[in-house]
């Protein structure tokens, strides 16, 4: 963690919405070239209230609403970035980012390369993503793999309030375009993947103690959530908490790695853990086929082959549209992670 030692930093309990709002507030105050725009982010404060009161505090030119045009939002941000501004834009749900995909791939990701370093696109694209809130097929998808495939884009996925704030500030200050995916199921509290269990808030969670001032969490640095010796579990976003719950249910001495970002990827942390445990389970909410877990599996196989005691396993969403009525059959909960953990040890 990098702290701004020029300011005295107090700490308070925040949920993820408050932590992200604080990150945006700090960034707007820190750099006059930073600005925020998107659908309903201004007066309304965002559909999840992440940008609440920022327009009131910084004015209409620093935080403003846009038409419903994802391609236009990203195109405008790229132009602003090329001219020296540092835009932070919101795509209201990650499901709706596809109309802007060509702008992100053909323009933002390649601008520095195409101009031989004369221009770049220091833009941050925030978007709520993932399921667990009965959003149906158009408000629940996890599209991280399609961005990880594109050279020139960074893809960041926090799992808790502390990381969310530090990673978002680091993303905003990065000179490359960053896709910042916010697991909306974690906005108000950690989720263990059991829909019938009592709802939890972030109150009392150690990662909800968030400095109020400016600090950064480096992009591309994984965190060890739980140390263990029997099997390595790789996860990010909501699945960090679901995997931890499954590990506790089994009593298996598993090591849980929160990747935090998938591009850049902390391959050194992954390799060190798998070489220690000799086994690996990968968990993500996105559809399993061609999901980012496939890339993780290949990397582990290539770099840890002689240390592996069993096959690398993956747990992901089903290869179907995200269902509304059968959300908890699709969602990779402990009921699917627990057998996979045990199978890793039985080989």
Phi, psi and omega in degrees: 000136177251118181260148173274097187286354178286343181242145173285128186250117172264160184238139174217160179286128179227147165276181185291326177299313180295322180294319178293320177299319178296320178298317179293318178300312180298318183292320177297321180287327186284325187225114181294347178274355178276136177212163186232135172206161182161186182284117175068018182276344186275262183303318184284334179083017179089148183297332176253009176069024179291330181257021184304130174068004180287324175294319178300323183278322190248351175095170187289341181270348180255340180211107187217161181273156180233165169296167177280084183207089184299319178298320178293322179299310183290320179299318178297318180297320180298314178299317178298316180298320180296334181261014170103356176275171183230079185284142171241113184247151178246128166261120196305322172221141183299334177302332185262015181277345185297325175299340178260003188297321180296319178298319181292318184280310188277337184246294187300311185292335188249359188298315180297316181294314185294329182264008181056040176082005179282330179227155173210175186234082180281065184249149175241126180250104178274143176200128172295140182213167176089172184253203180095005180234017182058046179272353180072190191288340183253009177221027188219359191283160179237092187265022188300326185295328182288338176273323179299334182285344188262113177298130179109345176255140171256146184230119187238138183219100180281162180236001183201164184299317182300310179294321183303314180292310183296322179289322181292319177297317178297321179295316181297324182276354179283143180275000176256156176292134183236129171267116186248101185264124185253113180295105187293339177291344180259358184307315186255354178173161177293151183230125185266003176088009178247100186294339181270358180276163179297136180294135179253148172253175179281352181302128179088350179280133183300329181277004174264359176274103192242127174299140182280338181271200183272131170206161179232149168250124187296139175289137177088018179237111181285164178237139175271109182281323180214129176274147180195175186235347189267323184201144175264130175247123179255128182207171175204159179061220183302326185293343175299315182286323178295316180295320179298319178297319179294320178298316181295327179293321184280333187077007179288141181278074184264148173259124183253121180251123173267112186293330181067310174226145178260340168219113000288153183252135179276075183294331180296318179295320179296311182298316181299319181290315182292325177295330178285316187269329181080002181218155183211131173237131181247131183232126170212158184279332181298159177309140187293317185293122180063018174285173182295339176300331177296319177294317178300317180299317180296318180296318179296317180298318182292321190261344185233019188308313185282356177256348185284133178259348179206169180294146173289132182245154179230142169235126180214184175291163177288159181274063180219165167302153182291115186278148177275307184291333183244040183304317186280349169282326179283316186298126181287087181267184179303331181297337177258331181284322181302309178299325180292321177298315181294323179295327177299326183273344184271343179295000000 
